[in-house]
Amino acid sequence: MTLLQDVAGALGVSAELSVDLSAIVTNYRRIGSLCGAPVGAVVKADAYGLGMAPISAALAEAGCRDFFVAHLSEGLALRSELGPGPRIYVLNGVWPGSEGAAVAAEIVPVINTFGQARAWRGQAKSAPVAVQFDSGMSRLGLAAEDAARLADDAEQLGPLNIQLLMTHMACADSPRDPANIKQLAAFHRLAAQFPGVPVSFANSAAAVGGWASAGDLARAGLALFGINPVPGGAMDLSPAIRLRARVLQTRTITAGTGVGYGLTFVANAPTRIATVAMGYADGWPRSLSGRGVACYQGTRLPMAGRVSMDSFGLDISALEPGALKAGEFVDLISPEQTIEAVAEAAGTIPYEILTGLGSRLSRRFTKRPERPEHG
Ligand SMILES: *Cc1c(COP(=O)(O)O)cnc(C)c1O
């Protein structure tokens, strides 16, 4: 650890996000064994802000054959990373005029409207697609009447080359919500018009939440990163991320002295304050002002005052005098403070914390050699 800290210091790193690729691969396999279906990796938004290229490469090496992104641009970047072979689906579909680029890179669009189906068949002929149905979330996907039109149309105009039928569940993180059963029933009714095509409906929560079936292909994002998609559930996933930032400066302030913009924190006794190099520009939410915590060698320390763009104040009075000097790191996401806890304190969900982690953070990817298999 000290060696790594020295390296970070030598490079002038202020805040570091480390991503454990081995833990992500472990989680990928764990999700597969929990749901009993092949698992596709959802790596949209730069793999939830963590780094699409190294994460996808590690998963492909571990045998993952299906990847999902949201935008065509992400799909093209991923194709150049992975090379030919793995299937890359674009969840938001492709805009008219970009069908050629998608076909050239063997990108599979998710068709969400009847018009998109027509345009694809016109431009891209029999290049493969996924088709998504809206089964009750009212977000993306063909409504029931359009699904029926598509089934009829396929008979008249020659088939769209449909490789996967999809839907997305609105309430998968509440496994007992009756909306889940309604949506699944609606989805299976629509899918029955396209017999023999594999079906996909399970996000992380549905894949690890003990559902009777996860269909033919799960689509997991959050759980890959070791984050529990079902609040309160125990899925035995491996934590894959750590976030830490360095102390820029420390000072002792007298009773009555304020900290940060608006002086919203005022010391009621002599107080030691550390200024930590992590701000809302790095994705440490301003809503943590006066509520958040950082950890130093296992001691939880309360944040003091508002989060600035590039730093926040930390009350380090609980530490031994002289402990925690400028240049040392405090932990922001770690086993002592999970991202679920950070999200809860910030009034949001882990997805938003993850995808908000700034491009300025130094990202470090670690990988342990795989243990050889023993008979
Ligand atoms: C983002 C997304 C997923 C992955 O969701 P997680 O909860 O992160 O597993 C799956 N399917 C669709 C359609 C999505 O948009």
Short mmCIF file of C-alpha atoms and ligand atoms in Angstrom, two decimals:
data_model
loop_
_atom_site.label_atom_id
_atom_site.label_comp_id
_atom_site.label_asym_id
_atom_site.label_seq_id
_atom_site.Cartn_x
_atom_site.Cartn_y
_atom_site.Cartn_z
CA MET A 1 0.00 0.00 0.00
CA THR A 2 2.74 2.47 0.86
CA LEU A 3 4.42 1.76 -2.45
CA LEU A 4 1.18 2.49 -4.29
CA GLN A 5 0.72 5.64 -2.26
CA ASP A 6 4.21 6.72 -3.24
CA VAL A 7 3.45 6.08 -6.89
CA ALA A 8 0.24 8.06 -6.62
CA GLY A 9 2.21 10.83 -4.96
CA ALA A 10 4.87 10.80 -7.64
CA LEU A 11 2.20 11.21 -10.31
CA GLY A 12 0.50 13.98 -8.43
CA VAL A 13 -2.73 12.03 -8.09
CA SER A 14 -5.30 13.77 -5.89
CA ALA A 15 -8.09 11.24 -5.86
CA GLU A 16 -8.12 7.68 -7.03
CA LEU A 17 -10.81 5.26 -8.07
CA SER A 18 -9.60 1.67 -8.08
CA VAL A 19 -11.54 -0.94 -9.94
CA ASP A 20 -10.92 -4.60 -9.18
CA LEU A 21 -11.35 -6.42 -12.49
CA SER A 22 -10.99 -9.81 -10.83
CA ALA A 23 -13.88 -9.01 -8.50
CA ILE A 24 -15.98 -7.99 -11.52
CA VAL A 25 -15.23 -11.32 -13.20
CA THR A 26 -16.09 -13.14 -9.96
CA ASN A 27 -19.40 -11.27 -9.82
CA TYR A 28 -20.10 -12.06 -13.47
CA ARG A 29 -19.78 -15.76 -12.70
CA ARG A 30 -21.72 -15.44 -9.46
CA ILE A 31 -24.64 -13.75 -11.26
CA GLY A 32 -24.62 -16.58 -13.80
CA SER A 33 -24.81 -19.22 -11.11
CA LEU A 34 -27.53 -17.33 -9.23
CA CYS A 35 -29.77 -16.92 -12.27
CA GLY A 36 -28.92 -20.04 -14.27
CA ALA A 37 -28.81 -18.14 -17.58
CA PRO A 38 -26.02 -16.68 -19.70
CA VAL A 39 -25.18 -13.16 -18.52
CA GLY A 40 -24.79 -10.18 -20.83
CA ALA A 41 -22.75 -7.28 -19.47
CA VAL A 42 -24.39 -3.87 -19.46
CA VAL A 43 -21.48 -1.45 -19.91
CA LYS A 44 -23.32 1.68 -21.01
CA ALA A 45 -22.14 5.10 -19.82
CA ASP A 46 -18.51 3.96 -19.72
CA ALA A 47 -19.45 0.92 -17.63
CA TYR A 48 -21.37 3.08 -15.17
CA GLY A 49 -18.52 5.58 -15.04
CA LEU A 50 -15.86 3.04 -14.12
CA GLY A 51 -14.19 2.39 -17.50
CA MET A 52 -15.82 0.46 -20.31
CA ALA A 53 -12.66 -0.68 -22.12
CA PRO A 54 -10.77 -2.57 -19.38
CA ILE A 55 -13.94 -3.93 -17.80
CA SER A 56 -15.33 -5.24 -21.07
CA ALA A 57 -11.98 -6.74 -22.03
CA ALA A 58 -11.78 -8.60 -18.71
CA LEU A 59 -15.34 -9.88 -19.09
CA ALA A 60 -14.79 -10.96 -22.69
CA GLU A 61 -11.70 -12.84 -21.58
CA ALA A 62 -13.82 -14.55 -18.92
CA GLY A 63 -16.21 -15.74 -21.63
CA CYS A 64 -18.85 -13.02 -21.80
CA ARG A 65 -20.28 -12.95 -25.34
CA ASP A 66 -23.02 -10.32 -25.04
CA PHE A 67 -22.57 -6.64 -24.23
CA PHE A 68 -25.13 -3.86 -23.96
CA VAL A 69 -24.53 -0.13 -24.34
CA ALA A 70 -27.02 2.72 -24.73
CA HIS A 71 -25.60 4.73 -27.65
CA LEU A 72 -24.22 3.73 -31.03
CA SER A 73 -21.06 5.74 -30.30
CA GLU A 74 -20.47 3.55 -27.24
CA GLY A 75 -21.04 0.45 -29.32
CA LEU A 76 -18.52 1.55 -31.96
CA ALA A 77 -15.92 2.27 -29.28
CA LEU A 78 -16.57 -1.09 -27.69
CA ARG A 79 -16.26 -2.90 -31.03
CA SER A 80 -12.82 -1.42 -31.60
CA GLU A 81 -11.89 -2.51 -28.09
CA LEU A 82 -13.17 -6.08 -28.32
CA GLY A 83 -12.65 -6.82 -32.00
CA PRO A 84 -15.04 -9.05 -33.94
CA GLY A 85 -17.01 -11.75 -32.17
CA PRO A 86 -18.90 -10.59 -29.10
CA ARG A 87 -22.43 -9.32 -29.73
CA ILE A 88 -22.89 -5.64 -28.97
CA TYR A 89 -26.45 -4.39 -28.50
CA VAL A 90 -27.40 -0.71 -28.51
CA LEU A 91 -30.30 -0.29 -26.09
CA ASN A 92 -31.49 3.09 -27.35
CA GLY A 93 -31.44 1.91 -30.96
CA VAL A 94 -29.80 3.79 -33.82
CA TRP A 95 -30.94 7.02 -35.47
CA PRO A 96 -32.02 7.02 -39.11
CA GLY A 97 -28.94 7.44 -41.25
CA SER A 98 -26.58 5.55 -38.96
CA GLU A 99 -27.70 2.06 -39.94
CA GLY A 100 -24.69 1.63 -42.24
CA ALA A 101 -22.18 2.46 -39.50
CA ALA A 102 -23.93 0.05 -37.17
CA VAL A 103 -23.95 -2.78 -39.71
CA ALA A 104 -20.29 -2.20 -40.60
CA ALA A 105 -19.33 -2.68 -36.93
CA GLU A 106 -21.73 -5.59 -36.46
CA ILE A 107 -23.71 -3.66 -33.90
CA VAL A 108 -27.14 -5.04 -33.05
CA PRO A 109 -29.68 -2.26 -32.49
CA VAL A 110 -32.55 -2.67 -30.10
CA ILE A 111 -35.64 -1.83 -32.14
CA ASN A 112 -38.05 0.13 -29.95
CA THR A 113 -40.63 1.37 -32.46
CA PHE A 114 -42.36 0.05 -35.54
CA GLY A 115 -40.80 2.88 -37.57
CA GLN A 116 -37.33 1.80 -36.51
CA ALA A 117 -38.07 -1.75 -37.59
CA ARG A 118 -39.10 -0.52 -41.03
CA ALA A 119 -36.12 1.79 -41.39
CA TRP A 120 -33.72 -0.98 -40.38
CA ARG A 121 -35.18 -3.44 -42.83
CA GLY A 122 -35.00 -0.81 -45.56
CA GLN A 123 -31.39 0.15 -44.90
CA ALA A 124 -29.78 -2.84 -43.28
CA LYS A 125 -31.89 -5.67 -44.75
CA SER A 126 -31.35 -8.85 -42.80
CA ALA A 127 -28.67 -7.60 -40.40
CA PRO A 128 -29.61 -8.84 -36.91
CA VAL A 129 -31.66 -6.85 -34.41
CA ALA A 130 -33.11 -7.18 -30.96
CA VAL A 131 -36.71 -6.10 -30.50
CA GLN A 132 -37.91 -4.59 -27.24
CA PHE A 133 -41.53 -4.63 -26.10
CA ASP A 134 -43.04 -2.26 -23.59
CA SER A 135 -44.61 -4.60 -21.07
CA GLY A 136 -45.73 -1.92 -18.65
CA MET A 137 -42.87 0.47 -17.82
CA SER A 138 -43.80 2.96 -20.57
CA ARG A 139 -40.18 3.76 -21.29
CA LEU A 140 -38.87 2.10 -24.45
CA GLY A 141 -40.23 -0.62 -26.67
CA LEU A 142 -43.08 -1.52 -28.99
CA ALA A 143 -46.59 -1.33 -27.61
CA ALA A 144 -48.80 -4.41 -27.99
CA GLU A 145 -50.46 -3.21 -31.21
CA ASP A 146 -47.09 -2.46 -32.82
CA ALA A 147 -45.76 -5.86 -31.80
CA ALA A 148 -48.73 -7.43 -33.57
CA ARG A 149 -48.15 -5.22 -36.63
CA LEU A 150 -44.53 -6.26 -36.67
CA ALA A 151 -45.47 -9.94 -36.51
CA ASP A 152 -47.94 -9.48 -39.44
CA ASP A 153 -45.57 -7.30 -41.39
CA ALA A 154 -42.81 -9.86 -41.07
CA GLU A 155 -45.07 -12.40 -42.75
CA GLN A 156 -45.75 -10.08 -45.71
CA LEU A 157 -42.43 -8.33 -46.20
CA GLY A 158 -39.95 -11.01 -45.24
CA PRO A 159 -38.67 -11.40 -41.76
CA LEU A 160 -36.72 -8.94 -39.72
CA ASN A 161 -33.75 -10.91 -38.44
CA ILE A 162 -34.72 -10.88 -34.77
CA GLN A 163 -32.09 -12.42 -32.51
CA LEU A 164 -33.46 -11.40 -29.14
CA LEU A 165 -36.77 -10.27 -27.67
CA MET A 166 -36.44 -7.91 -24.73
CA THR A 167 -38.37 -6.03 -22.15
CA HIS A 168 -37.37 -4.07 -19.07
CA MET A 169 -38.87 -4.41 -15.60
CA ALA A 170 -39.91 -1.31 -13.66
CA CYS A 171 -39.94 -2.86 -10.18
CA ALA A 172 -37.36 -5.66 -10.21
CA ASP A 173 -35.69 -4.23 -7.12
CA SER A 174 -38.89 -4.96 -5.16
CA PRO A 175 -39.16 -8.70 -5.82
CA ARG A 176 -42.63 -9.00 -4.28
CA ASP A 177 -44.20 -6.15 -6.23
CA PRO A 178 -47.16 -7.58 -8.22
CA ALA A 179 -46.14 -5.34 -11.14
CA ASN A 180 -43.36 -7.84 -11.86
CA ILE A 181 -45.76 -10.70 -12.51
CA LYS A 182 -48.01 -8.50 -14.63
CA GLN A 183 -45.12 -7.28 -16.73
CA LEU A 184 -43.70 -10.77 -17.23
CA ALA A 185 -47.08 -12.13 -18.30
CA ALA A 186 -47.53 -9.27 -20.77
CA PHE A 187 -44.02 -9.82 -22.13
CA HIS A 188 -44.51 -13.55 -22.64
CA ARG A 189 -47.81 -12.91 -24.45
CA LEU A 190 -46.06 -10.53 -26.87
CA ALA A 191 -43.05 -12.80 -27.30
CA ALA A 192 -45.31 -15.73 -28.20
CA GLN A 193 -45.94 -14.01 -31.57
CA PHE A 194 -42.28 -14.61 -32.42
CA PRO A 195 -41.80 -18.26 -31.51
CA GLY A 196 -38.31 -19.61 -31.03
CA VAL A 197 -36.59 -16.26 -30.45
CA PRO A 198 -34.62 -16.03 -27.15
CA VAL A 199 -36.06 -13.72 -24.50
CA SER A 200 -34.31 -11.30 -22.15
CA PHE A 201 -35.93 -9.38 -19.30
CA ALA A 202 -33.68 -9.69 -16.24
CA ASN A 203 -31.57 -6.77 -15.08
CA SER A 204 -29.28 -7.26 -12.08
CA ALA A 205 -32.10 -7.21 -9.55
CA ALA A 206 -34.14 -9.81 -11.43
CA ALA A 207 -31.06 -11.94 -12.15
CA VAL A 208 -29.91 -12.24 -8.54
CA GLY A 209 -33.25 -11.76 -6.80
CA GLY A 210 -34.29 -15.41 -6.80
CA TRP A 211 -36.79 -15.22 -9.67
CA ALA A 212 -38.09 -18.50 -11.07
CA SER A 213 -36.36 -17.77 -14.37
CA ALA A 214 -34.06 -15.13 -15.81
CA GLY A 215 -35.02 -15.95 -19.40
CA ASP A 216 -32.42 -16.79 -22.03
CA LEU A 217 -30.01 -13.90 -21.39
CA ALA A 218 -29.69 -11.79 -18.25
CA ARG A 219 -28.58 -8.15 -18.65
CA ALA A 220 -26.51 -7.24 -15.63
CA GLY A 221 -24.88 -3.92 -14.87
CA LEU A 222 -24.88 -2.88 -11.24
CA ALA A 223 -24.33 -6.33 -9.74
CA LEU A 224 -21.16 -6.79 -11.82
CA PHE A 225 -19.63 -4.03 -9.76
CA GLY A 226 -20.44 -5.78 -6.51
CA ILE A 227 -23.34 -3.52 -5.64
CA ASN A 228 -26.43 -5.12 -4.26
CA PRO A 229 -29.33 -4.39 -6.63
CA VAL A 230 -32.02 -5.49 -4.17
CA PRO A 231 -31.95 -3.30 -1.07
CA GLY A 232 -31.40 -5.48 1.97
CA GLY A 233 -30.61 -8.62 -0.06
CA ALA A 234 -27.52 -10.72 0.63
CA MET A 235 -26.12 -11.81 -2.73
CA ASP A 236 -22.53 -12.50 -1.77
CA LEU A 237 -21.13 -10.21 -4.45
CA SER A 238 -17.51 -9.03 -4.27
CA PRO A 239 -16.89 -5.32 -3.75
CA ALA A 240 -15.12 -4.07 -6.87
CA ILE A 241 -14.51 -0.38 -6.31
CA ARG A 242 -12.63 1.81 -3.88
CA LEU A 243 -12.47 5.57 -3.88
CA ARG A 244 -9.97 7.59 -1.91
CA ALA A 245 -8.72 11.15 -1.95
CA ARG A 246 -5.77 12.98 -0.47
CA VAL A 247 -5.71 15.63 2.19
CA LEU A 248 -4.58 18.96 0.78
CA GLN A 249 -4.15 20.83 4.04
CA THR A 250 -5.04 20.60 7.73
CA ARG A 251 -5.70 23.34 10.28
CA THR A 252 -7.09 23.82 13.76
CA ILE A 253 -9.91 26.32 14.06
CA THR A 254 -11.22 28.00 17.20
CA ALA A 255 -14.77 27.82 18.54
CA GLY A 256 -17.01 30.09 16.47
CA THR A 257 -15.02 29.68 13.24
CA GLY A 258 -16.88 28.53 10.14
CA VAL A 259 -15.91 26.12 7.35
CA GLY A 260 -16.64 26.29 3.63
CA TYR A 261 -19.09 28.25 1.47
CA GLY A 262 -21.83 29.84 3.50
CA LEU A 263 -19.99 28.92 6.72
CA THR A 264 -22.67 26.30 7.29
CA PHE A 265 -20.41 24.42 9.72
CA VAL A 266 -19.33 26.40 12.76
CA ALA A 267 -16.98 24.85 15.32
CA ASN A 268 -18.34 24.81 18.86
CA ALA A 269 -14.89 23.95 20.28
CA PRO A 270 -11.35 23.93 18.90
CA THR A 271 -11.64 21.64 15.88
CA ARG A 272 -9.16 20.08 13.48
CA ILE A 273 -10.21 20.37 9.87
CA ALA A 274 -8.70 18.59 6.87
CA THR A 275 -9.41 19.84 3.37
CA VAL A 276 -9.83 16.79 1.11
CA ALA A 277 -9.19 16.86 -2.66
CA MET A 278 -12.58 15.64 -3.80
CA GLY A 279 -15.44 17.86 -4.86
CA TYR A 280 -18.70 17.77 -6.70
CA ALA A 281 -16.79 18.07 -9.98
CA ASP A 282 -15.36 14.66 -9.12
CA GLY A 283 -18.81 13.29 -8.40
CA TRP A 284 -18.84 13.70 -4.62
CA PRO A 285 -22.36 15.07 -4.37
CA ARG A 286 -22.99 18.48 -2.89
CA SER A 287 -26.00 16.92 -1.17
CA LEU A 288 -23.49 15.21 1.18
CA SER A 289 -22.74 18.64 2.69
CA GLY A 290 -23.05 18.27 6.44
CA ARG A 291 -24.12 14.60 6.11
CA GLY A 292 -21.26 12.61 4.61
CA VAL A 293 -18.39 10.69 6.14
CA ALA A 294 -14.84 9.76 5.16
CA CYS A 295 -12.72 7.09 6.85
CA TYR A 296 -9.11 7.12 7.95
CA GLN A 297 -7.68 3.79 9.02
CA GLY A 298 -11.16 2.66 9.95
CA THR A 299 -12.18 5.79 11.89
CA ARG A 300 -15.29 7.46 10.52
CA LEU A 301 -14.89 11.22 10.30
CA PRO A 302 -17.78 13.61 9.62
CA MET A 303 -17.68 16.03 6.74
CA ALA A 304 -17.73 19.67 7.79
CA GLY A 305 -19.50 22.30 5.72
CA ARG A 306 -20.47 22.33 2.07
CA VAL A 307 -18.85 20.30 -0.66
CA SER A 308 -16.97 22.65 -3.04
CA MET A 309 -16.16 21.92 -6.67
CA ASP A 310 -12.69 20.53 -5.90
CA SER A 311 -12.64 19.83 -2.16
CA PHE A 312 -14.58 19.38 1.03
CA GLY A 313 -13.86 19.89 4.72
CA LEU A 314 -13.52 16.99 7.12
CA ASP A 315 -13.64 17.19 10.91
CA ILE A 316 -10.66 15.10 12.00
CA SER A 317 -10.78 16.02 15.69
CA ALA A 318 -11.46 12.36 16.57
CA LEU A 319 -7.95 11.38 15.45
CA GLU A 320 -4.80 11.58 17.56
CA PRO A 321 -3.27 15.05 17.32
CA GLY A 322 -0.87 15.07 14.38
CA ALA A 323 -2.45 12.03 12.73
CA LEU A 324 -3.52 12.48 9.09
CA LYS A 325 -1.17 14.85 7.36
CA ALA A 326 -1.40 16.62 4.03
CA GLY A 327 -0.75 14.11 1.24
CA GLU A 328 -2.32 11.15 3.04
CA PHE A 329 -5.44 9.47 1.70
CA VAL A 330 -8.86 9.16 3.28
CA ASP A 331 -11.30 6.48 2.10
CA LEU A 332 -14.58 7.58 0.57
CA ILE A 333 -15.90 4.28 -0.81
CA SER A 334 -14.45 1.23 0.92
CA PRO A 335 -15.57 -1.70 3.05
CA GLU A 336 -16.05 0.81 5.90
CA GLN A 337 -18.33 2.99 3.81
CA THR A 338 -20.17 1.27 0.98
CA ILE A 339 -21.45 3.08 -2.06
CA GLU A 340 -24.96 2.13 -0.93
CA ALA A 341 -24.36 4.12 2.28
CA VAL A 342 -22.95 7.09 0.35
CA ALA A 343 -25.95 7.06 -1.98
CA GLU A 344 -28.36 6.87 0.92
CA ALA A 345 -26.70 9.81 2.71
CA ALA A 346 -26.78 11.79 -0.54
CA GLY A 347 -30.46 11.02 -1.10
CA THR A 348 -29.87 9.08 -4.30
CA ILE A 349 -29.09 5.59 -5.64
CA PRO A 350 -25.70 3.91 -6.23
CA TYR A 351 -26.23 4.15 -10.01
CA GLU A 352 -26.18 7.93 -9.86
CA ILE A 353 -23.10 8.06 -7.61
CA LEU A 354 -21.22 5.66 -9.90
CA THR A 355 -22.06 7.36 -13.18
CA GLY A 356 -21.26 10.75 -11.66
CA LEU A 357 -17.68 9.86 -10.70
CA GLY A 358 -15.67 12.42 -12.59
CA SER A 359 -13.27 11.94 -15.49
CA ARG A 360 -10.64 13.80 -13.45
CA LEU A 361 -10.31 10.94 -10.98
CA SER A 362 -7.31 8.76 -11.55
CA ARG A 363 -8.62 5.29 -12.40
CA ARG A 364 -6.56 2.27 -11.50
CA PHE A 365 -7.52 -1.23 -12.65
CA THR A 366 -6.23 -4.19 -10.73
CA LYS A 367 -6.34 -7.84 -11.70
CA ARG A 368 -5.14 -10.90 -9.85
CA PRO A 369 -3.91 -13.89 -11.81
CA GLU A 370 -6.62 -16.55 -11.96
CA ARG A 371 -6.05 -19.48 -9.66
CA PRO A 372 -5.43 -22.62 -11.69
CA GLU A 373 -8.40 -24.97 -11.68
CA HIS A 374 -8.04 -28.04 -9.55
CA GLY A 375 -9.85 -31.14 -10.81
C1 LIG B 1 -29.26 -0.29 -17.66
C2 LIG B 1 -30.07 -1.43 -18.12
C3 LIG B 1 -29.86 -2.73 -17.62
C4 LIG B 1 -28.90 -3.01 -16.48
O1 LIG B 1 -29.50 -2.66 -15.25
P1 LIG B 1 -28.81 -3.04 -13.86
O2 LIG B 1 -29.84 -2.71 -12.87
O3 LIG B 1 -27.61 -2.15 -13.75
O4 LIG B 1 -28.44 -4.47 -13.91
C5 LIG B 1 -30.55 -3.79 -18.19
N1 LIG B 1 -31.44 -3.57 -19.19
C6 LIG B 1 -31.70 -2.34 -19.68
C7 LIG B 1 -32.70 -2.19 -20.77
C8 LIG B 1 -31.05 -1.24 -19.15
O5 LIG B 1 -31.34 -0.02 -19.61
#
